[in-house]
Coordinates of C-alpha atoms and ligand atoms in Angstrom, one line a residue:
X1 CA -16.4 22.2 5.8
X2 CA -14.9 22.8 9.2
X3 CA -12.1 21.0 10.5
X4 CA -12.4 20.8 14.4
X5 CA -10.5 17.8 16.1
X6 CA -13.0 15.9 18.4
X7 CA -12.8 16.8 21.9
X8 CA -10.9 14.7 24.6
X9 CA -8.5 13.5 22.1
X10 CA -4.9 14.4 21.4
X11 CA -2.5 14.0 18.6
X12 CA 0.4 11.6 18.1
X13 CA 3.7 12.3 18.4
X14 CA 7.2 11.3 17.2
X15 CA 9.8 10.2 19.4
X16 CA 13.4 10.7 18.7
X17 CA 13.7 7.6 17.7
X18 CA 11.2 7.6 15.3
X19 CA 8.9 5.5 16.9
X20 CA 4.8 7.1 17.3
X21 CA 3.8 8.0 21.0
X22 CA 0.2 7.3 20.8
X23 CA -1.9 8.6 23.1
X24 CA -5.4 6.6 24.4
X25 CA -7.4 8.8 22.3
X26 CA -5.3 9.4 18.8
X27 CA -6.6 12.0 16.8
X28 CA -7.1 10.3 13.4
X29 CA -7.9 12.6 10.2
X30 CA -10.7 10.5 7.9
X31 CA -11.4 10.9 4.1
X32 CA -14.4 9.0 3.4
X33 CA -13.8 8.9 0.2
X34 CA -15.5 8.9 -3.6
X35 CA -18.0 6.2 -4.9
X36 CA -18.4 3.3 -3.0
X37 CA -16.2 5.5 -0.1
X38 CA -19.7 6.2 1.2
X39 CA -20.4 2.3 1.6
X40 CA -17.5 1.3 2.9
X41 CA -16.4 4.2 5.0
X42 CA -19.2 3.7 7.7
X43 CA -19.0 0.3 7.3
X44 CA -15.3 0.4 8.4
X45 CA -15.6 3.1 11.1
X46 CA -17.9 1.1 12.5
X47 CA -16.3 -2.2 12.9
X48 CA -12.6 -0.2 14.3
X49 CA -14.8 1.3 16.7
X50 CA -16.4 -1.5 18.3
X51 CA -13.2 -3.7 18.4
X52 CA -10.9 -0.8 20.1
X53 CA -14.1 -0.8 22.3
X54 CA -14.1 -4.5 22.9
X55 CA -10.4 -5.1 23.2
X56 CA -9.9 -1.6 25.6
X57 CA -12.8 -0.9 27.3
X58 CA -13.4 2.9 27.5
X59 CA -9.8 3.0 27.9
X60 CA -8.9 4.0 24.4
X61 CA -10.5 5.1 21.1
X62 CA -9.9 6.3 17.8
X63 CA -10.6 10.4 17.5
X64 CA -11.9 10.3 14.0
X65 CA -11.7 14.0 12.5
X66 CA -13.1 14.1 8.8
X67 CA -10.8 16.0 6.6
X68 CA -12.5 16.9 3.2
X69 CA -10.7 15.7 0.0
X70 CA -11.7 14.2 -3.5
X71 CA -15.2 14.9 -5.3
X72 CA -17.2 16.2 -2.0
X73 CA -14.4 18.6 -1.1
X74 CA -14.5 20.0 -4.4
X75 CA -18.3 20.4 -4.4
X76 CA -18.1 22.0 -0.9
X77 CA -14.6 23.8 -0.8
X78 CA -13.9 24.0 -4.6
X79 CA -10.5 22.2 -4.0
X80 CA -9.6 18.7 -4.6
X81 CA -7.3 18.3 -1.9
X82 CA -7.7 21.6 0.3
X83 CA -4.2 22.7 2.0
X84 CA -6.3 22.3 5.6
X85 CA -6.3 18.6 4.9
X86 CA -2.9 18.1 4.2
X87 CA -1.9 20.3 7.2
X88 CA -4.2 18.0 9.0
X89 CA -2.4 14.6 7.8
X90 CA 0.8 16.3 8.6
X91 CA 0.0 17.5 12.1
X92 CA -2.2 14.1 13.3
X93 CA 0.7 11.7 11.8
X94 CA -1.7 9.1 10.9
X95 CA -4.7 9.2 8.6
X96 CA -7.1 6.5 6.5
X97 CA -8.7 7.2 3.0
X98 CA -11.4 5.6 1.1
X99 CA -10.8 5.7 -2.5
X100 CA -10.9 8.7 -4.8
X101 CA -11.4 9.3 -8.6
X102 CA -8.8 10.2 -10.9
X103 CA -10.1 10.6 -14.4
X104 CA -7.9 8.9 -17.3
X105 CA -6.0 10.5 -20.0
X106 CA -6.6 14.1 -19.1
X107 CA -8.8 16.3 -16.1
X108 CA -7.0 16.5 -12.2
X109 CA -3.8 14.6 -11.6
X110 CA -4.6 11.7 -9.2
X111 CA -5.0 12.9 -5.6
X112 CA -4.0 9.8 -4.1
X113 CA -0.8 10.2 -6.1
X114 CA -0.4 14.1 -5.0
X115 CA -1.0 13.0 -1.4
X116 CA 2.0 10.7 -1.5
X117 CA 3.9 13.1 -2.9
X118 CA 3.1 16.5 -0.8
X119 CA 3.4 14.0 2.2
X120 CA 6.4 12.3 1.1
X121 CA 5.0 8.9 1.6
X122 CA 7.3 7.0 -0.3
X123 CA 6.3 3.4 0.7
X124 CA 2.9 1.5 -0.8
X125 CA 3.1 -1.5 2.1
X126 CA 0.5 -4.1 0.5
X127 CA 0.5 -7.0 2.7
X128 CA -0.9 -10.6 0.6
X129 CA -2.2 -13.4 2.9
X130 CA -4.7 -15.8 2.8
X131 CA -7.5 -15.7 5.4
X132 CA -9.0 -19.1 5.9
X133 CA -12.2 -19.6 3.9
X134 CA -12.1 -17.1 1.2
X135 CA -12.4 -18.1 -2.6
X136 CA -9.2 -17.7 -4.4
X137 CA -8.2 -19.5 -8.2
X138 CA -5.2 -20.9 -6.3
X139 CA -5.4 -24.6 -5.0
X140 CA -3.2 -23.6 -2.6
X141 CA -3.9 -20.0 -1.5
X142 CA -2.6 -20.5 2.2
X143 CA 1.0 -20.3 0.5
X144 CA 0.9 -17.0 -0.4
X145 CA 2.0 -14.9 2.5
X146 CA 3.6 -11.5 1.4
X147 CA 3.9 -8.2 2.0
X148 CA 5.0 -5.9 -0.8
X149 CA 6.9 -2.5 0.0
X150 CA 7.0 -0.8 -3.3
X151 CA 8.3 3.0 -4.0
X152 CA 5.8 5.7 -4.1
X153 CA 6.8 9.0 -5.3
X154 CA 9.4 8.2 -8.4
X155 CA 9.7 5.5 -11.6
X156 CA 6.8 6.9 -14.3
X157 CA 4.3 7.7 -11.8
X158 CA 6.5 10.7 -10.8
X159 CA 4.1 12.3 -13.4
X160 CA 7.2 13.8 -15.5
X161 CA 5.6 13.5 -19.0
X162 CA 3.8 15.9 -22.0
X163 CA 1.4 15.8 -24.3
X164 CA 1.8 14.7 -28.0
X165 CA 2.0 18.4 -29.9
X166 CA 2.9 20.3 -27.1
X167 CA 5.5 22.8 -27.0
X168 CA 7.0 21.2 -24.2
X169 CA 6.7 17.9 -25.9
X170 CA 8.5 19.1 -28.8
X171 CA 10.9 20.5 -27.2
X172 CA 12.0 17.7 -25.2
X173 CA 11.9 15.6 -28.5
X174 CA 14.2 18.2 -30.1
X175 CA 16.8 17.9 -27.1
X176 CA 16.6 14.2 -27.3
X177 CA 18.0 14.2 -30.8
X178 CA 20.2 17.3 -30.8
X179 CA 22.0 16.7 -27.3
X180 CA 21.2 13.4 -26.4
X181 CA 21.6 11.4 -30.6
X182 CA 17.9 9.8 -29.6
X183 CA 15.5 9.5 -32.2
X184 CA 11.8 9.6 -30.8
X185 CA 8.6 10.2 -33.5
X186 CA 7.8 13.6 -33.2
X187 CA 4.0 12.3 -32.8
X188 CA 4.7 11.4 -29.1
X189 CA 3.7 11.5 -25.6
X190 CA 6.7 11.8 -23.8
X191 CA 7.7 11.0 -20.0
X192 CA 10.7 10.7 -17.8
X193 CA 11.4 7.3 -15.4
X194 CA 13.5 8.9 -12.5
X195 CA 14.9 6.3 -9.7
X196 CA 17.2 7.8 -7.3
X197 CA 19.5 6.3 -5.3
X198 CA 17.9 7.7 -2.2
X199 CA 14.5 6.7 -2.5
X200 CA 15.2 3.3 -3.7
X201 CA 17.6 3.0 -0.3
X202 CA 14.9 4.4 2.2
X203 CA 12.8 2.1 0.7
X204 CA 14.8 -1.0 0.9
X205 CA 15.7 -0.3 4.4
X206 CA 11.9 0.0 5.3
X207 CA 11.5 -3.9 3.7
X208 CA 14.7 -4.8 5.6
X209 CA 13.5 -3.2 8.6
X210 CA 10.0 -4.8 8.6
X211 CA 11.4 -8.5 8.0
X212 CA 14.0 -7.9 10.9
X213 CA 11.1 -6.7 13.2
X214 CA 8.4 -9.6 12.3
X215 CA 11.1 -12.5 11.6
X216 CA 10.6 -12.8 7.9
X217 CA 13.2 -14.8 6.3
X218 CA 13.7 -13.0 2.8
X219 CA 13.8 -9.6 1.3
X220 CA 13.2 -10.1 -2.8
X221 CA 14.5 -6.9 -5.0
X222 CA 12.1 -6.8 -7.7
X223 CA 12.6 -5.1 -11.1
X224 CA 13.8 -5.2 -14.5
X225 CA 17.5 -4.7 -14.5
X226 CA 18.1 -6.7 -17.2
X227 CA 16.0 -3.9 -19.9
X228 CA 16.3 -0.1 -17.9
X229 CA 19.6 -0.7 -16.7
X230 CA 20.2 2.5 -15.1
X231 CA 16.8 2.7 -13.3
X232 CA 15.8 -0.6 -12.6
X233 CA 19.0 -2.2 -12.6
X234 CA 20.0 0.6 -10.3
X235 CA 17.2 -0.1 -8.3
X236 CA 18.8 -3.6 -7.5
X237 CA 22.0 -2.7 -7.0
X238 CA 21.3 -0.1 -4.3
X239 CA 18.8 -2.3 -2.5
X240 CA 22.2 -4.4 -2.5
X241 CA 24.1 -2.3 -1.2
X242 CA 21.8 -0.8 1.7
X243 CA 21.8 -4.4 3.0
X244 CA 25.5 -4.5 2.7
X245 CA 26.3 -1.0 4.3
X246 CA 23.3 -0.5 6.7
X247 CA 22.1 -4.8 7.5
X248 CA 25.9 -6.8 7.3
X249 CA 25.4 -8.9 10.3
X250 CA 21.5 -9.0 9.7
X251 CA 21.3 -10.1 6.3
X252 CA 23.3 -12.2 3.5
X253 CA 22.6 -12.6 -0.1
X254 CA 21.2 -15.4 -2.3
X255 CA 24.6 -15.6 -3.6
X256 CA 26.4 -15.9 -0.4
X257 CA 24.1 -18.3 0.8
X258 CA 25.3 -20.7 -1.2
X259 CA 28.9 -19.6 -1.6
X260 CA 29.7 -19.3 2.0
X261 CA 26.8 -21.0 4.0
X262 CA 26.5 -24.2 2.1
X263 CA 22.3 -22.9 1.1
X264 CA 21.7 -23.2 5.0
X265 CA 20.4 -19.6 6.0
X266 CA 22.8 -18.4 9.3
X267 CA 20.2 -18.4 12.4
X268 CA 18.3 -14.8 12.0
X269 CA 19.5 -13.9 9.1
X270 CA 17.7 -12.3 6.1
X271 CA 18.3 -13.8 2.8
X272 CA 18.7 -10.7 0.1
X273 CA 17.4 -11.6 -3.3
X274 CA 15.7 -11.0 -6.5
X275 CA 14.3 -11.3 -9.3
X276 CA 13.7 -10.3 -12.7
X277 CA 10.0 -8.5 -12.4
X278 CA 8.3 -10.6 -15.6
X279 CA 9.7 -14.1 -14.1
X280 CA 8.1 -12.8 -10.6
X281 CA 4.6 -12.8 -11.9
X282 CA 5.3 -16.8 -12.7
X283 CA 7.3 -17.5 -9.0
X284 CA 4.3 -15.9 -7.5
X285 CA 1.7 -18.2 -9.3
X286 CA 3.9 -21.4 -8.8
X287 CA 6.7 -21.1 -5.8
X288 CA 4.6 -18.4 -3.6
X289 CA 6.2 -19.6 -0.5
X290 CA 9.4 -19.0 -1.5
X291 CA 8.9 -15.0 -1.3
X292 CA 7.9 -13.0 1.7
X293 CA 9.1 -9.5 1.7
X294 CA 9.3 -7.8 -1.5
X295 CA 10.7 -4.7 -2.7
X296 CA 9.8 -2.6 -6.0
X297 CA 10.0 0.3 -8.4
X298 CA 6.7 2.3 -8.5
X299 CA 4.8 0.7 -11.6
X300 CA 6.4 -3.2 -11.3
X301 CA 4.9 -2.6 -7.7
X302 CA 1.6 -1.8 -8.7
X303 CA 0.8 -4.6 -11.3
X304 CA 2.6 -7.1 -8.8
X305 CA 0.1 -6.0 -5.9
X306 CA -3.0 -6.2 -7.6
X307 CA -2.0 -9.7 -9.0
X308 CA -1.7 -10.8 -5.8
X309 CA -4.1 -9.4 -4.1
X310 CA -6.5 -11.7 -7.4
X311 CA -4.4 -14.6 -5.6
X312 CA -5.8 -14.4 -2.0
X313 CA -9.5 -13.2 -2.8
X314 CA -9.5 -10.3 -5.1
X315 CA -9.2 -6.0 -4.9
X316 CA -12.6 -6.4 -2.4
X317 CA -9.8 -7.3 0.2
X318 CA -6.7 -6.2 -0.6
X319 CA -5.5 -3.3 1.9
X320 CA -2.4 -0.9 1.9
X321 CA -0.9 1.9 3.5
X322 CA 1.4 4.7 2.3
X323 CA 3.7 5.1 4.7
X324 CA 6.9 8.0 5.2
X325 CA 8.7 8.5 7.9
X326 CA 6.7 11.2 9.4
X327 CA 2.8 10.2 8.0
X328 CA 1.0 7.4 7.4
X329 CA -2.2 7.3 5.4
X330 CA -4.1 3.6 5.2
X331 CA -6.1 3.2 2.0
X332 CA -7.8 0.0 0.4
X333 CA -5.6 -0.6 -3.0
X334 CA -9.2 -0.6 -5.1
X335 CA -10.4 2.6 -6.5
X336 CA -14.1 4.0 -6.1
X337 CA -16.2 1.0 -8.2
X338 CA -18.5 4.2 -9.6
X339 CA -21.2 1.1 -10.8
X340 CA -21.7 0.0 -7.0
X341 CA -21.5 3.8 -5.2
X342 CA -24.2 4.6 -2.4
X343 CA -25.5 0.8 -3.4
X344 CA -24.5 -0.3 -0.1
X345 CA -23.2 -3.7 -1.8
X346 CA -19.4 -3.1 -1.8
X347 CA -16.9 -5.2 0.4
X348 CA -15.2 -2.9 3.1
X349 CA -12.9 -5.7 3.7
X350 CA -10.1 -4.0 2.0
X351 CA -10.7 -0.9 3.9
X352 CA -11.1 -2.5 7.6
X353 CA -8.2 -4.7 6.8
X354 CA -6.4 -1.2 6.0
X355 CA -7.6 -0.1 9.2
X356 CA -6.0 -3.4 10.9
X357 CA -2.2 -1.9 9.7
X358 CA -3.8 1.3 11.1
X359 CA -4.0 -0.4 14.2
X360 CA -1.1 -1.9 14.0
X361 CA 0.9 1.1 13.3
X362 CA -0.3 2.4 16.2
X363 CA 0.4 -0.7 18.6
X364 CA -2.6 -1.4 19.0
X365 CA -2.1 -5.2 18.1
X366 CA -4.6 -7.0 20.2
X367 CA -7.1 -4.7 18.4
X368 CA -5.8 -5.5 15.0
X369 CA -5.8 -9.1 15.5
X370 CA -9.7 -9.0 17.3
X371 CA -10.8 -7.4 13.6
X372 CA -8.8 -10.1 12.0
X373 CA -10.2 -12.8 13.7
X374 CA -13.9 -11.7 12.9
X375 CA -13.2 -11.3 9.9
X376 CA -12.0 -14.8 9.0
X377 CA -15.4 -16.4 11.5
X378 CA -17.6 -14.0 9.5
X379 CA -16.0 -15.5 5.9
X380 CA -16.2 -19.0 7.3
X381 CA -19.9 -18.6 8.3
X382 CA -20.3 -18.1 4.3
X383 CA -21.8 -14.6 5.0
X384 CA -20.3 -11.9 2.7
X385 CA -20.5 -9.4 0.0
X386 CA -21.7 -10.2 -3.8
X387 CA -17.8 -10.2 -4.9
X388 CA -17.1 -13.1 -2.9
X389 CA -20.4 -14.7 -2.9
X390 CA -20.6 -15.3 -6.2
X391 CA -17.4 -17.3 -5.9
X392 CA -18.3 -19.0 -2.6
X393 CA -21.0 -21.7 -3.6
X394 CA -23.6 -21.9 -0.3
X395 CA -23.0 -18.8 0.8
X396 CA -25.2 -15.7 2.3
X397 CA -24.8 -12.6 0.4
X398 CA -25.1 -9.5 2.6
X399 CA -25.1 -6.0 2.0
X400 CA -21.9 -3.9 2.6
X401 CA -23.8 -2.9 6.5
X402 CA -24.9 -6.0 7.1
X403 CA -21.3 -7.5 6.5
X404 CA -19.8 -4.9 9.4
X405 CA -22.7 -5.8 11.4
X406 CA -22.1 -9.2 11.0
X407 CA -17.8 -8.8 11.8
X408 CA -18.8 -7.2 14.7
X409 CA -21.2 -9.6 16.2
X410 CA -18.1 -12.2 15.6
X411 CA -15.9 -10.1 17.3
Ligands
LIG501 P1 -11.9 0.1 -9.1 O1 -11.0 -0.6 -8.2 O2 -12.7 1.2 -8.6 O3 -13.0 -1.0 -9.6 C1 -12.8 -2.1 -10.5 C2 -13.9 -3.2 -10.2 O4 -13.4 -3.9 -9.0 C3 -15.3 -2.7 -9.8 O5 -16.1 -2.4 -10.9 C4 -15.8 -3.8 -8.9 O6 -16.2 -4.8 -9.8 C5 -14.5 -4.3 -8.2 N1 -14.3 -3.7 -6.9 C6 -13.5 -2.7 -6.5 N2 -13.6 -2.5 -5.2 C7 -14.5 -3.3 -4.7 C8 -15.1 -3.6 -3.5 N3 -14.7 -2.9 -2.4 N4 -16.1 -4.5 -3.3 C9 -16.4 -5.2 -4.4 N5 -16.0 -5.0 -5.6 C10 -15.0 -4.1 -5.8 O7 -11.1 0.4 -10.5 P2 -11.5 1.4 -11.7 O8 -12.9 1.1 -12.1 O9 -10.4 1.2 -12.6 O10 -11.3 2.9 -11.1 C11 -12.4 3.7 -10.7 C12 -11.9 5.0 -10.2 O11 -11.1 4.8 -9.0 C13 -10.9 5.8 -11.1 O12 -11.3 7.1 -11.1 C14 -9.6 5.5 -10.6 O13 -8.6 6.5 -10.9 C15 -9.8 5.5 -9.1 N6 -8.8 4.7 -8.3 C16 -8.6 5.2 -7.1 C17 -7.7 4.6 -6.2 C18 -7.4 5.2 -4.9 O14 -8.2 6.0 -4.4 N7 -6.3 4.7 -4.2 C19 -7.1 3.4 -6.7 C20 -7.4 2.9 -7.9 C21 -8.3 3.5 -8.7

C-alpha cells in the first residue's frame, strides 16, 4: 500500500512555542482500523467531513492520508505497524485510529501500546461527560464531568515482564533473592512497574495545564501510594511538587485550602488533590462532581476510564487521544468488538467524539462543537445504535451508517 498525501493539502507544523500551526487543509494520517474499524471508520469520516464542510465552507478540510497498520497492513505489507506509518504520524503531527487487535497472553505486543511508545505519546486524555439523553445506570449522570490524563508509556504496561520457565525469568528470580533478599516462587511470570520522575511530571503539568486553559477548578492525583510506595506514592509526590515548582501562583493544595484559605478556593486557582485509587472508584460513583481533572499511573488510569466511560453511556462512546508533545493520535478507548466487524451495527460515537478532540486540537472549535451538538439532537430523537437502544426504551435502532447519516442531517 502506497502512502501518497492528498493533493492541495499541507502538513502541520510546530511553533516555538509549542503550539500547532494548522493550515486550511491539514494533512491527517488515518488508520481505519481492525474489526468493527471498517464500520465505524467511514462512518466517522463522514460525519468530520461534512461538519468542517458546514462550519467552513470550502474554506478548510481535513487531508485524510490512509496509513496502513494492524491486521490489513500485515496482510498487505507483512508488518503490523510498517516504519512508513510511523514516519507518517511523526511528520503530519496529528493522526486518528480505529481500534486494533492485540491477542492475549502471547502473539504480537499490542500496536496501540507500541505506537505510544515509538511516538512518545505519553498522555491517554479520556474526557467523561454526559451528553443530554443517553442511558446511563446513574440517576444523576449530568454530574459526571471529567477528563482523565493518565500516563502512557511506563507503570506495568511498559511491557517489562517474562515468561514463567524462561531463562530470563529465572534469572531475574535468582537476582531477586541473591542481590535484592526477595523471595518470589520460581513458577512465576515476572514484570517490572517503572514510574519515573519525569514522566509522571510531564504528565502532571499536561493536567495542570489543561485545567488552567479551560477553567477547571481541581487537578486529582490518583494512585495507590499508600501499597507501592515508591512508584505510586512517588507518583503523588511529584505531581505535588510540579504544581509547587512549575503552578505556585496557579494552584494550591487540598491541604492549604483549608490551612491557609479558610476551604474558600483563591479566585483562579487550581485546587491540587488526591486520592487513594480504590476509594476513587467509590467518589466517582457517589461525589462525581467533586472531581474534574484527574491524573494517573498507566493501569489505575485504564480501569478508572472505562468505569467511567460505563457512567455516561458505555465503551460505544467513550473517546480518547494519546497525546506527546510532538504527535497526537485520537482513538476510541474500545477495542475492535470482533462479534459485530463488517456488521455495520457498531456505534462510531466513540470514534467521532475522538475526532471532536481531533478538532479541537486543531482549533477547530466551532467544528468540534457542530458534531457535538448533532450528536446530542440525534440521541434525543431516540435514534441510535443497538448498544444504546437496547437501554433507551422507545427508541429507533439504526445501523452504524444510518446513525452518521442521521448526525449529519442534525448538523
Ligand atoms: P472491545 O472493546 O473490542 O469489545 C467489548 C464489547 O464492547 C463488545 O463485544 C461490544 O459488546 C462492546 N463494544 C465495543 N465497542 C463498541 C461499539 N463501538 N459499539 C457497540 N458496542 C461496542 O474489547 P475486547 O473484546 O476485550 O477486545 C477485542 C480486541 O480489541 C482485542 O484484540 C483487544 O486487544 C483489542 N483492543 C484494542 C484497543 C485499541 O485499539 N485501542 C483497545 C482495547 C482493546
Amino acid at each position: 500500500m502506497k502512502i501518497e498525501p492528498p493533493s492541495r493539502c499541507e502538513p502541520i507544523k510546530i511553533n516555538s512555542d509549542g503550539s500547532l500551526s494548522v493550515p486550511d487543509h491539514p494533512i491527517i494520517p488515518c488508520i481505519p482500523g481492525d474489526g468493527i474499524g471498517v464500520d465505524i471508520w467511514p462512518a466517522t469520516r463522514s460525519v468530520l467531513d461534512a461538519a468542517v464542510k458546514k462550519v467552513y465552507g470550502g474554506g478548510r478540510f481535513l487531508g485524510w492520508m490512509e496509513v496502513p497498520a494492524g491486521g490489513t497492513s500485515l496482510r498487505q505489507m507483512g508488518d503490523l505497524l510498517p516504519e512508513a506509518t510511523l514516519e507518517a504520524i511523526r511528520q503530519f503531527r496529528v493522526a486518528i485510529k480505529g481500534p486494533m487487535t492485540t491477542p492475549v497472553g502471547g502473539g504480537f505486543r499490542s500496536i496501540n501500546v507500541t505506537l505510544r511508545q515509538k511516538l512518545e505519546l505519553y498522555a491517554c486524555v479520556r474526557p467523561v461527560r454526559y451528553l443530554p439523553g443517553m442511558p446511563s445506570p446513574m440517576r444523576q449522570p449530568e454530574k459526571v464531568d471529567m477528563i482523565v490524563f493518565r500516563e502512557n508509556m511506563e507503570d506495568v504496561y511498559a511491557g517489562i515482564e517474562w515468561q514463567r520457565g524462561t531463562p530470563e525469568a529465572h534469572r531475574f528470580i535468582d537476582f531477586l533473592d541473591k542481590e535484592m533478599g526477595v523471595k518470589v516462587p520460581d513458577d512465576s511470570g515476572v514484570g517490572v512497574k517503572p514510574i519515573s520522575e519525569t514522566a509522571t511530571r510531564r504528565l502532571v503539568r499536561m493536567a495542570i495545564r489543561y485545567a488552567i486553559r479551560t477553567r477547571r477548578n481541581s487537578v486529582t492525583l490518583v494512585h495507590i501510594g499508600n501499597i507501592m510506595k515508591f512508584t505510586e506514592g512517588a507518583f503523588r509526590d511529584w505531581g505535588y511538587l510540579e504544581a509547587r515548582e512549575n503552578f505556585h501562583d496557579q494552584t494550591v493544595t487540598e491541604e492549604e485550602l483549608f490551612t491557609k484559605f479558610n476551604g474558600q478556593c483563591p479566585a483562579d486557582s487550581i485546587i491540587i488533590k488526591d486520592r487513594i485509587a480504590d476509594s476513587m472508584f467509590q467518589q466517582v460513583l457517589l461525589r462525581p462532581e467533586e472531581y474534574s481533572v484527574l491524573a494517573l499511573p498507566n493501569l489505575n488510569g485504564d480501569y478508572l476510564s472505562d468505569a467511567l466511560a460505563a457512567q455516561v453511556g458505555g465503551l460505544g462512546m467513550a473517546p480518547g487521544g494519546n497525546i506527546g508533545d510532538d504527535n497526537a493520535v485520537f482513538e476510541a478507548t474500545h477495542g475492535t468488538a470482533p462479534k459485530y466487524a463488517g456488521k455495520d451495527v457498531s456505534n462510531p460515537g466513540s470514534l467521532i467524539l475522538s475526532g471532536v478532540m481531533m478538532l479541537e486540537h486543531l482549533g477547530w472549535q466551532e467544528a468540534a462543537d457542530a458534531v457535538v451538538h448533532a450528536l446530542i439532537t440525534t440521541i434525543g430523537q431516540k435514534r441510535v445504535t443497538y448498544d444504546l437502544a437496547r437501554q433507551l426504551p422507545g427508541s429507533t435502532e439504526l445501523k452504524c451508517s444510518d446513525f452518521a447519516r442521521a448526525i449529519t442531517e442534525n448538523l
